[in-house]
Every structure is written in structure tokens, then in C-alpha cells.
Coordinates of C-alpha atoms in Angstrom, one line a residue:
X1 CA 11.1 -4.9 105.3
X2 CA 11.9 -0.8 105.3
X3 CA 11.4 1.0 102.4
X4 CA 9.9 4.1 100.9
X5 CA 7.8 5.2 97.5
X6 CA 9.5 7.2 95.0
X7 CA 6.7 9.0 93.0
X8 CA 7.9 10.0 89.1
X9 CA 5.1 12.3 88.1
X10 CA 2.6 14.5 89.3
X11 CA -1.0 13.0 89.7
X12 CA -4.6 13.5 90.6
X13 CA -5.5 12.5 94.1
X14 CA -7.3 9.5 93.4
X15 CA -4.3 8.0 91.5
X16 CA -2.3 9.0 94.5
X17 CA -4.5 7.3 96.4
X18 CA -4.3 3.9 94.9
X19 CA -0.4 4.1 94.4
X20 CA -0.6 4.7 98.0
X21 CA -2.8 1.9 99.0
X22 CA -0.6 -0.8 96.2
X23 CA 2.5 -0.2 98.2
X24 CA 0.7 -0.3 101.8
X25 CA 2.5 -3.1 104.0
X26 CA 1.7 -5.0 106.9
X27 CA 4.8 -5.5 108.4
X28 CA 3.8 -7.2 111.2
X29 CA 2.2 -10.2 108.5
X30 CA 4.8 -9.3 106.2
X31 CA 2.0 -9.0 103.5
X32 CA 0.2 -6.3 101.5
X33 CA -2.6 -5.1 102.7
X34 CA -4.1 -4.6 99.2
X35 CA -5.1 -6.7 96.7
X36 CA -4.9 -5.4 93.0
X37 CA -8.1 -6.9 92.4
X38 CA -9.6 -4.8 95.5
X39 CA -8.0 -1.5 94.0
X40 CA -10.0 -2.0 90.4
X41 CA -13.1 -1.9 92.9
X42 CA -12.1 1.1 94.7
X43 CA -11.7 3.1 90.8
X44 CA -12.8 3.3 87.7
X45 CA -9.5 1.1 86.6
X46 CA -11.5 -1.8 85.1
X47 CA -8.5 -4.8 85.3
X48 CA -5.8 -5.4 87.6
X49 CA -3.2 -4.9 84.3
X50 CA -4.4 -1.3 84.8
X51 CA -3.6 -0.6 88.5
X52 CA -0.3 -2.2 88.2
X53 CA 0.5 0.3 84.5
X54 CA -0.6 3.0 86.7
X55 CA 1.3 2.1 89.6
X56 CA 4.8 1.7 87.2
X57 CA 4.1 4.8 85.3
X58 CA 4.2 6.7 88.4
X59 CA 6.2 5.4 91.3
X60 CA 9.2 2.5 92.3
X61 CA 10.0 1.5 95.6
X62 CA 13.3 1.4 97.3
X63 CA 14.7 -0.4 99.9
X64 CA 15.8 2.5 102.9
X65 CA 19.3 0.8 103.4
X66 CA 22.9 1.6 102.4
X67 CA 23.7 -1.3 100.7
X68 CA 20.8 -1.6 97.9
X69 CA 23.0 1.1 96.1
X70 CA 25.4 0.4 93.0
X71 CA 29.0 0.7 94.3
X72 CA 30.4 2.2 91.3
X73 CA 27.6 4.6 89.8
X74 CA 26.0 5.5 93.4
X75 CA 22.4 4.9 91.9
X76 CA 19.8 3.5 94.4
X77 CA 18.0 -0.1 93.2
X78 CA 14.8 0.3 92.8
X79 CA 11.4 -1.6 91.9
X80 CA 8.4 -0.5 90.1
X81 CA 6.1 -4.1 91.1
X82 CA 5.6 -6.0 94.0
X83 CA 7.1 -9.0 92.7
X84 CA 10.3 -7.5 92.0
X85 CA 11.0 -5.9 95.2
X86 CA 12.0 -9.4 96.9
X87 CA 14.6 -9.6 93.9
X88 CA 16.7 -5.8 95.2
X89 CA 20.0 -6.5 96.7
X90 CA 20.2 -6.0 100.0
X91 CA 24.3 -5.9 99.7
X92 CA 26.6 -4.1 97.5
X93 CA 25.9 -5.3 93.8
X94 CA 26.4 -3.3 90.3
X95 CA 23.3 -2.5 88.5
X96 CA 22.5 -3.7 85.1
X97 CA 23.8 -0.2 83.2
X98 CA 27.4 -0.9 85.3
X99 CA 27.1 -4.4 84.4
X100 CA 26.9 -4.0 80.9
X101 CA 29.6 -1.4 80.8
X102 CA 32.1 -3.9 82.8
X103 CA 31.0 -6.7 80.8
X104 CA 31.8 -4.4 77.3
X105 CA 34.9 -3.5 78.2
X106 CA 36.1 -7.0 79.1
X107 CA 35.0 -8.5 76.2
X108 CA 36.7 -5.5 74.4
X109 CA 39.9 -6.0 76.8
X110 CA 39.5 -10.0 75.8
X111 CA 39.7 -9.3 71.6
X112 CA 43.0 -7.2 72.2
X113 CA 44.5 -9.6 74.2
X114 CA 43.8 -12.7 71.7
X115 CA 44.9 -10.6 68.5
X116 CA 48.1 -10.1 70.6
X117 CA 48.2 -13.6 71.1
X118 CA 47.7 -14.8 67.8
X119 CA 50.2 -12.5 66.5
X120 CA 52.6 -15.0 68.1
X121 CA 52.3 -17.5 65.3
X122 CA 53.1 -15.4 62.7
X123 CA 56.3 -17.1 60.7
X124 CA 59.7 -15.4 61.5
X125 CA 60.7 -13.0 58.5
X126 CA 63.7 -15.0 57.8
X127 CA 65.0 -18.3 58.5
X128 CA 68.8 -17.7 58.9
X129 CA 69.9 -19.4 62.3
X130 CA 73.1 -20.5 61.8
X131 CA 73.2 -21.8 65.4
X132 CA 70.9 -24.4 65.4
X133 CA 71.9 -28.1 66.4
X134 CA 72.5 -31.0 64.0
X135 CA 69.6 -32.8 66.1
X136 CA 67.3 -29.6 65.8
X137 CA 68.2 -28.9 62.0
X138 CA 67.2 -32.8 61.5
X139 CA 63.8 -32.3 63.7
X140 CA 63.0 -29.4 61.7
X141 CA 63.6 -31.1 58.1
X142 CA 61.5 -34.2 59.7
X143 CA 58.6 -31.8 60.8
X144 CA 58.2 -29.7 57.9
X145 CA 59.0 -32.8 55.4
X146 CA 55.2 -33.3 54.6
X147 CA 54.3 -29.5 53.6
X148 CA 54.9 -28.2 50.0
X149 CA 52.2 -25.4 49.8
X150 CA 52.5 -22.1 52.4
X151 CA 49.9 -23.2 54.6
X152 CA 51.2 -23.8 57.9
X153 CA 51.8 -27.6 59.1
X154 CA 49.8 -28.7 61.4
X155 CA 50.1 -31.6 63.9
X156 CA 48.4 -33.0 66.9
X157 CA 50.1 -33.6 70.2
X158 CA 49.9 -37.2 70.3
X159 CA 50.6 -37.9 66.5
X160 CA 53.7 -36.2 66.3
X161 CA 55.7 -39.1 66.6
X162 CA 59.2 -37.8 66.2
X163 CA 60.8 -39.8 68.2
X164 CA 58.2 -41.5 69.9
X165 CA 59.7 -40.7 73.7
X166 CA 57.8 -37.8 74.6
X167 CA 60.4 -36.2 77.1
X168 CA 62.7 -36.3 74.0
X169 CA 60.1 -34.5 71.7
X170 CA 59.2 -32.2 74.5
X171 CA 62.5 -30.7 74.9
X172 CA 63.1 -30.7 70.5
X173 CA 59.5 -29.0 70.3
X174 CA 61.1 -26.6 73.3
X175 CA 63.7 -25.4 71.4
X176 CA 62.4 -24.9 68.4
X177 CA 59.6 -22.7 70.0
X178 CA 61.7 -20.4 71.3
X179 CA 63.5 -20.1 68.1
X180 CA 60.1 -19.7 67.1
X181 CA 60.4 -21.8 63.9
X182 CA 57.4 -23.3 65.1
X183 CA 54.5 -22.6 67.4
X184 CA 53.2 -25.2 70.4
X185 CA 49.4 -23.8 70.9
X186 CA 49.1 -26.3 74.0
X187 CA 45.9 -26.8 76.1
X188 CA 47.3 -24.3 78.5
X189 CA 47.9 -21.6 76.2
X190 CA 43.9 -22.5 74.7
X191 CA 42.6 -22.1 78.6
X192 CA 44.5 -18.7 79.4
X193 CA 42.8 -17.1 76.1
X194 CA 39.3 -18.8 77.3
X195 CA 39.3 -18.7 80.8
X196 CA 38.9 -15.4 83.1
X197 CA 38.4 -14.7 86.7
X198 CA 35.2 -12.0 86.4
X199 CA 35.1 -9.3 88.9
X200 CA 31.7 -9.6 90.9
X201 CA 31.4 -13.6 90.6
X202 CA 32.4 -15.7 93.2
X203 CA 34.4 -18.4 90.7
X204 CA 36.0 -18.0 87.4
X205 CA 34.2 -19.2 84.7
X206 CA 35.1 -20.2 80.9
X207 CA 34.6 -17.6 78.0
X208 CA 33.8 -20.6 76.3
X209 CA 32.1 -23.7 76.4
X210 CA 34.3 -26.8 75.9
X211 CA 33.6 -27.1 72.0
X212 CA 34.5 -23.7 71.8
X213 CA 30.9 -22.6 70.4
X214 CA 28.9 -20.6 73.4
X215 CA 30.3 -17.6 75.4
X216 CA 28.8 -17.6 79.0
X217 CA 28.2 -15.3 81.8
X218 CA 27.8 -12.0 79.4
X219 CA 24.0 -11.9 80.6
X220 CA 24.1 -7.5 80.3
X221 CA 26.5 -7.0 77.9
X222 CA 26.2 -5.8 74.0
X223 CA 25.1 -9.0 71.9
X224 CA 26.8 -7.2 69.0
X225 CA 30.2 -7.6 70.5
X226 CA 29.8 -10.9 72.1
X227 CA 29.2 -12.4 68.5
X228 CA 32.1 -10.0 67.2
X229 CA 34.3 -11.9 69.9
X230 CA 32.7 -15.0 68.8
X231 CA 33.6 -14.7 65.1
X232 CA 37.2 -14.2 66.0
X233 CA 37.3 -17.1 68.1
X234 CA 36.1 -18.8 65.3
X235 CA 38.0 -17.9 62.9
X236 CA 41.4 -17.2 64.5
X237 CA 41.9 -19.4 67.0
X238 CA 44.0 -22.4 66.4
X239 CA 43.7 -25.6 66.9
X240 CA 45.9 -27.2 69.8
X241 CA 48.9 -28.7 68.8
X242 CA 51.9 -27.5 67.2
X243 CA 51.8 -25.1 64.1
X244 CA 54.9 -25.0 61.7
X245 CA 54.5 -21.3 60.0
X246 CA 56.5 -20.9 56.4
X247 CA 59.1 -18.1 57.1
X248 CA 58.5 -14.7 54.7
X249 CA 61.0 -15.2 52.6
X250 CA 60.3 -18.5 51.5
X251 CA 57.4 -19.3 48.3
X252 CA 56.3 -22.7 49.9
X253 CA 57.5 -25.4 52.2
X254 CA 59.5 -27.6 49.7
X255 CA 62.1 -24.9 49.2
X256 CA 61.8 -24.5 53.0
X257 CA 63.1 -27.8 53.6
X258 CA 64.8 -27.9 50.6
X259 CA 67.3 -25.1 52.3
X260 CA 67.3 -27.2 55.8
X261 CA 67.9 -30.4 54.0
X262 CA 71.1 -28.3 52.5
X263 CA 72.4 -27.2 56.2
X264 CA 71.6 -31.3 57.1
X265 CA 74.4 -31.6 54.5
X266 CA 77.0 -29.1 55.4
X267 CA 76.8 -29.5 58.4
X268 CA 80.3 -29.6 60.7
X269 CA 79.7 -31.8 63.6
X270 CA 81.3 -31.8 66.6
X271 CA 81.8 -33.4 70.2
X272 CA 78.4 -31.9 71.9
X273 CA 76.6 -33.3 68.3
X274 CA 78.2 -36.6 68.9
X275 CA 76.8 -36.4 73.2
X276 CA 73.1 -35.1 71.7
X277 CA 73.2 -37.8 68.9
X278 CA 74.0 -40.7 71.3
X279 CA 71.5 -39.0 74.6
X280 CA 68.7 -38.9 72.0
X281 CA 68.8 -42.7 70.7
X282 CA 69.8 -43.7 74.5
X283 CA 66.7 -42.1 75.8
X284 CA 64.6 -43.3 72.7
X285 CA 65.6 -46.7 73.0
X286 CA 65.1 -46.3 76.9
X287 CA 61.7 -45.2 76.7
X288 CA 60.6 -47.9 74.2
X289 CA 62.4 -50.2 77.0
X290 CA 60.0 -48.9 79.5
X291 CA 57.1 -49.3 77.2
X292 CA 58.1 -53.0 76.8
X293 CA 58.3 -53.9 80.8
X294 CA 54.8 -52.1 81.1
X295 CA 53.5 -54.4 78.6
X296 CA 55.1 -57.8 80.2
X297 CA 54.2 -56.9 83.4
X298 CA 50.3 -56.5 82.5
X299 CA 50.9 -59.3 80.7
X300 CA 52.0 -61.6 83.2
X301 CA 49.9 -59.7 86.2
X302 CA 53.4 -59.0 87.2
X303 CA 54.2 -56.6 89.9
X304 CA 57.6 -54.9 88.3
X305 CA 58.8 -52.0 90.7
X306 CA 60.1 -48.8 89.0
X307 CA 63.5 -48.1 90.3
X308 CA 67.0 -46.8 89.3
X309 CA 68.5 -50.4 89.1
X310 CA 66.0 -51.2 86.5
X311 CA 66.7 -48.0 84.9
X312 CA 70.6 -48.7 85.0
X313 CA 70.0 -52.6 83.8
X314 CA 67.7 -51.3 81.3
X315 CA 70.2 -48.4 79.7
X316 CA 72.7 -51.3 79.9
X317 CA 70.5 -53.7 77.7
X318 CA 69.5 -51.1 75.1
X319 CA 73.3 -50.0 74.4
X320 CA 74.5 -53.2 73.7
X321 CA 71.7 -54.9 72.1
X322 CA 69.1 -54.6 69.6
X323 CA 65.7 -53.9 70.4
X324 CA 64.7 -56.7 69.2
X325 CA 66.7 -59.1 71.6
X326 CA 66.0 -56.5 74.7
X327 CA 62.0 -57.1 73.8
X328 CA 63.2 -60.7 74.0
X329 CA 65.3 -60.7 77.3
X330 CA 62.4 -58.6 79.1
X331 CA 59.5 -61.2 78.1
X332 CA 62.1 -63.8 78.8
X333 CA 62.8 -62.7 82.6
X334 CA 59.2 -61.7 82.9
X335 CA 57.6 -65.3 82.4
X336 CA 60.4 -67.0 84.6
X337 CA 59.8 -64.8 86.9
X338 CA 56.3 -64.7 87.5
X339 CA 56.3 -69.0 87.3
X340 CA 59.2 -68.4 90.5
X341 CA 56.5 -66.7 92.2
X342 CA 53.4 -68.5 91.1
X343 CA 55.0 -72.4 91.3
X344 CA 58.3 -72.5 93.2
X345 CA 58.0 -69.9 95.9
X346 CA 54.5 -69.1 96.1
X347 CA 55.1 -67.3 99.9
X348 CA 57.9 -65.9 98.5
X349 CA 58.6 -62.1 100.5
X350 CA 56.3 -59.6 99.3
X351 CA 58.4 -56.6 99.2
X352 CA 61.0 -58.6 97.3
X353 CA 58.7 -59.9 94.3
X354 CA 58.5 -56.1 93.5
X355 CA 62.1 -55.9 92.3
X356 CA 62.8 -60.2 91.4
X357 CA 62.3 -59.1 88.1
X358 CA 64.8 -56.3 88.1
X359 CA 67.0 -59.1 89.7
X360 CA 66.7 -61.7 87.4
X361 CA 67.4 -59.2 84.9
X362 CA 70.5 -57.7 85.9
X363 CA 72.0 -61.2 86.2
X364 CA 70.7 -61.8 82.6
X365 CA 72.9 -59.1 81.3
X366 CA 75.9 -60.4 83.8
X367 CA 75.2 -63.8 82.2
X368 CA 75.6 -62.3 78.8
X369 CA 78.6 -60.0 79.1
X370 CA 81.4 -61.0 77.6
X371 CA 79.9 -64.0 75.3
X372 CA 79.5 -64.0 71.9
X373 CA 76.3 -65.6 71.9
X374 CA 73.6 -65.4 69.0
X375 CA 70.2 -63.9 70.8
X376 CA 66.6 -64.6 70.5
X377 CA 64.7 -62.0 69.0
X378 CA 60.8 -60.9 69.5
X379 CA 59.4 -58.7 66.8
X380 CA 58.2 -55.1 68.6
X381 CA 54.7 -54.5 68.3
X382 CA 54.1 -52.1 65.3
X383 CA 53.0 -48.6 67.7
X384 CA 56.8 -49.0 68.9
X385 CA 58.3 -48.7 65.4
X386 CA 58.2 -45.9 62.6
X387 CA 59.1 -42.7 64.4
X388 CA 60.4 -39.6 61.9
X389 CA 64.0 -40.2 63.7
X390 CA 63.9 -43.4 63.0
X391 CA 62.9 -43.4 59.2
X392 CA 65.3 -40.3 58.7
X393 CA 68.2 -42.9 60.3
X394 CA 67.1 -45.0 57.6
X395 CA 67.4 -43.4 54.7
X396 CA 70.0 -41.0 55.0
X397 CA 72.3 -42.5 57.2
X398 CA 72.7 -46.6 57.4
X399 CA 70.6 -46.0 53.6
X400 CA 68.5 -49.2 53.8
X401 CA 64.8 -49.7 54.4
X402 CA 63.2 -50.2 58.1
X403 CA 63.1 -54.2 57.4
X404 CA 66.9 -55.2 56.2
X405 CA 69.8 -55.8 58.3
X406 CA 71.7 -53.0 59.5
X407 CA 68.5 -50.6 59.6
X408 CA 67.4 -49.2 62.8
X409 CA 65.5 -51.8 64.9
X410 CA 68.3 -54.3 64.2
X411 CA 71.0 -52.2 65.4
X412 CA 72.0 -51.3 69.5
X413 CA 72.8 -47.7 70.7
X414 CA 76.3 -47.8 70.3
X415 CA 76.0 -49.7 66.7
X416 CA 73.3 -46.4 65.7
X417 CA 76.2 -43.9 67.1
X418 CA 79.0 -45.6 65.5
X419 CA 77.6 -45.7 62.3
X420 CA 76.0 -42.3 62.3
X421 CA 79.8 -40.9 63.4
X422 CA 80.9 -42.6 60.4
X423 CA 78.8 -40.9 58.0
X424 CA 80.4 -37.8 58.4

């Protein structure tokens, strides 16, 4: 280890002396060839505590290389103890004052950037869109149904339940944002205001610990600001999920939806409403469907391949039947069959008992078509019923409650377009 003494004042030969003898290093042993306890016998210092005070008063020790120097303010690292001379870098690093000045002017950096951010969910000044669709005026009215003071609606991902397909709410929820009528603060959005890739660290690391509550890796910088940057955190960050601001010119959220619920009414529609109306129950109905064969096929311990037959047989079903009787025609087919695989054909081809459900079910449907034959029905499971769509289908267009006849469950795709047509 090569280094030399750096002396800070001007002493008296004797004090020179023991600096001298502190730092002496056997290079060969890789020790130091002075105890302090040998120095307080050499002088009148009477404890070791005072050779070392002396020694930091007066000198430090540097490493004599190029690379135990701070890249950015060109000051040399040096050590005023023994112990801490092991601890200089001995390749390019920033020194604590750099540190702390980096570390400041991120965090600084960091509360700009979120107050941008958060100026995002700030309600539009007016709500005056004319071009909205009648499927995104109706998703509106069902999102900001529940509010009636100004305080923005709130709603978690996962209890949304609009239309309980979450490809369909995705894309409503897409539309609306960039309209921005309302505001999705997603998990992503919550990482890129939380997460950062430091300069001078080998990974990224979060802001924030997971509950939101401890900033990390600010070891040098100005505790003031890291609680400033805290507090706003704190305070301003929402939580993730979608947000429904009230628009300025608005007093509260019933005359909000009061004005929505008045487009709902007036509202002209037209061949591309008609297409959206009948996608959006199709792909409802579809994913509820899809939701049912999971639920046979764990079940039974059925093996039920995913494939674009099913998908076809299963579009086919939901169109012309209730969901009711398509719960009933998927159990059906499911328990024959697994008992075709399990009883009558138990070496039955492998790759084949993948789609002998999709099979059986497509010649279900053949079976059916054309007959005017009074289905079994299976009551759906309660998680598949009572979405906002649904309940808004309900009262204002077939006007009868989610139980009677005619209502949404006991009605097929086309008998939901038809009659929603006819309400116009």
C-alpha cells in the first residue's frame, strides 16, 4: 500500500515525531510498526485517545494513486485514522460533498417531476364533448353514478366491474383517459414516479419502499428535503386505480351525471352505435363463456384446449341463447365428456381428449339449430352477475329488475341487441 502524509498545521518536533512514527508502515508485513499504546510511552500524551486527536488534528493520509480522486470535484480522498484508510477508494468514486450535491438535486429533480405528474389528474375545465360514443356516454353515467359531492370518484382496478370482461373495460377506461374525463393511475404509472436508475449505483433502486413509507439510497443527501419529498408523496400521491375528477364547471357530481344522463337521452344513434352495442354484449357474454368452461373443466379435472373452434362454438352459443342455458350446455358436455374418457374410452388418444369437449360441443349446437326446443337452465354463480352494464340494461332499457323474464341474464345477444335497437 503507497501513500503519503499530508500535514495540516505547523508543530513542534516532538509532535512531528509521533505523527511520523503513527503513520510508519511495514510494507513488507503490511502492518504498522507502531502501536498507539507504545507512542503514549514515547511522550507525555497520557492515553492512546490523545495520540490519535493529535494525529487528526494535524495530518491525513492519502493513497499516491490516480484513481482515489473524486471525478467530478478533482479533490484527493483522504484519511485522518488508521482504520479508515482500508475504507479509501482505490477507483473513481464521488466523495461525500459530490454525493450530497447529486443526491439534492435529484431529489429536487424528483418533486418537479411528480408535481408535473399529478397535474395530470386535474378535472378538464369543461365537459362539452359532443363526440363521445353512446357506449362511452353510458360508461361515464355508470362510473360517476355513485358520486354526488366534488370529491373525485375513486375505484380500484379489480372492483370496477363495468362490464365484468376486462379487455372490454380496458379499452372503455382507454378512451375515456385520453378524453381525460377520467384518470387511470396504474401500477406502472406508481413505479415510474417511484423508481429511478441512480447514477453511481450498479442497479436501480426504489425511491420507495413497497408501502410507500421509507425513501432509500439518500445516505448523503439533505434530511430536510428527503422528508419534504416524503410529505408530498404522502399527501399527493394517489392511490392506484382509476380517479373520476368533477369538471370546473360543474358544483358536484349529481348535476355531472345529471347532464350525461341528459346526452344518454338525446342521443341519435346510428350504425357504428348499433356494431359497438352488439361487440360489447358479444364480448361480455363471451368472456363470461370462458369463465364458465374454466370452471367445468376444474371441475371435472377436465383437460379443455383453448382454441378458435371453441371460441367460434362458444360466440355461437352466447348469440342464440341465454346464459343461463349456455352455463347449462357447457356443464352438460363437460360431464359426458369426461365419463367418455374416464368409462368408455379410457385409452382414448391423448392429443384428442384436449379438444373432445370442444367436439361434443359444436355438435351440441348442430343438434340444437333449427329446433324449437325448451332448454335447461343452470343458475350462474353470483361473481358472474351484476356488472354496471348490466344493471344499466335493466333499468333503462328492457325496464325490469335483474330477476324477471326479459331482464338481462334471461335474454341471448341478439334478444339484448334487438331490444336495445328498439328502444330508440
Amino acid at each position: 500500500m503507497i501513500f503519503y502524509i499530508c500535514f495540516e498545521n505547523q508543530m513542534s518536533k516532538k509532535d512531528l515525531d509521533i505523527i511520523l512514527k503513527y503513520w510508519k508502515y511495514d510494507h513488507e508485513k503490511g502492518t504498522y510498526l507502531y502501536k498507539t499504546s507504545e507512542l503514549t510511552n514515547s511522550s507525555n500524551l497520557i492515553k492512546s485517545s490523545d495520540v490519535r486527536k493529535l494525529v487528526k488534528i494535524n495530518s491525513s493520509i492519502a493513497l499516491n494513486n490516480k484513481q482515489s480522486i473524486c471525478p467530478e470535484c478533482k479533490t484527493r480522498f483522504k484519511s485522518k485514522n488508521r482504520s479508515g484508510v482500508k475504507e479509501l477508494p482505490t477507483s473513481p468514486e464521488l466523495c461525500n460533498s459530490c454525493k450530497k450535491e447529486l443526491e439534492n438535486e435529484y431529489i429536487s429533480a424528483k418533486m418537479d417531476y411528480l408535481e408535473d405528474k399529478l397535474k395530470l389528474i386535474h378535472p378538464v375545465d369543461n365537459f362539452y364533448d359532443d363526440s363521445l360514443s353512446y357506449i362511452e356516454l353510458i360508461s361515464l353515467y355508470l362510473l360517476i353514478k355513485p358520486g354526488s359531492s366534488r370529491r373525485p370518484i375513486f375505484y380500484k382496478k379489480d372492483k370496477l366491474g363495468l362490464t365484468l370482461s376486462s379487455e372490454v373495460d380496458g379499452g372503455i377506461i382507454n378512451s375515456l383517459s385520453k378524453r381525460k374525463l377520467i384518470f387511470d393511475f396504474s401500477e406502472k404509472k406508481y413505479k415510474q414516479l417511484t423508481l429511478n436508475d441512480y447514477p453511481f449505483r450498479e442497479n436501480s433502486f426504489p425511491l420507495f419502499s413497497h408501502d410507500g413509507n421509507f425513501i432509500s439510497g439518500f445516505d448523503h443527501a439533505d434530511q430536510d428535503l428527503v422528508k419534504q419529498l416524503l410529505i408530498l408523496f404522502r399527501t399527493s400521491l394517489p392511490k392506484q386505480g382509476l380517479h373520476i375528477p368533477l369538471p370546473q364547471n360543474y358544483k358536484n357530481f349529481s348535476s355531472y351525471k345529471k347532464d350525461v344522463d341528459s346526452k344518454i337521452k338525446n342521443y341519435k344513434i346510428n350504425l357504428e352505435d348499433i356494431k359497438q352495442i352488439e361487440s360489447l354484449v358479444l364480448k361480455q357474454r363471451l368472456g363470461i363463456a370462458f369463465n364458465i368452461v374454466n370452471s367445468v373443466s376444474n371441475y371435472f379435472k377436465l383437460k379443455i384446449e383453448p382454441s378458435l373452434k371453441l371460441e367460434a362454438v362458444l360466440i355461437s352459443l352466447v348469440k342464440k341463447y341465454t346464459i343461463e342455458e349456455v352455463n347449462s350446455i357447457i356443464f352438460t358436455n363437460a360431464s359426458s365428456s369426461k365419463h367418455y374418457i374416464e368409462f368408455i374410452n379410457s385409452d382414448f388418444n391423448k392429443y384428442a381428449k384436449k379438444f373432445l369437449f370442444t367436439k361434443n360441443l359444436e355438435r351440441t349446437l348442430d343438434f340444437f339449430e333449427g329446433k324449437d326446443l325448451q332448454m335447461f337452465k343452470i343458475e350462474l354463480p353470483n361473481f358472474l352477475k351484476g356488472s354496471k352494464l348490466e344493471n344499466f340494461f335493466n333499468t333503462y332499457i328492457a325496464k325490469k329488475s335483474s330477476n324477471d323474464e326479459g331482464a338481462w341474464q334471461s335474454l341471448s345477444v341478439n334478444e339484448i341487441v334487438a331490444l336495445w335497437i328498439k328502444s330508440f
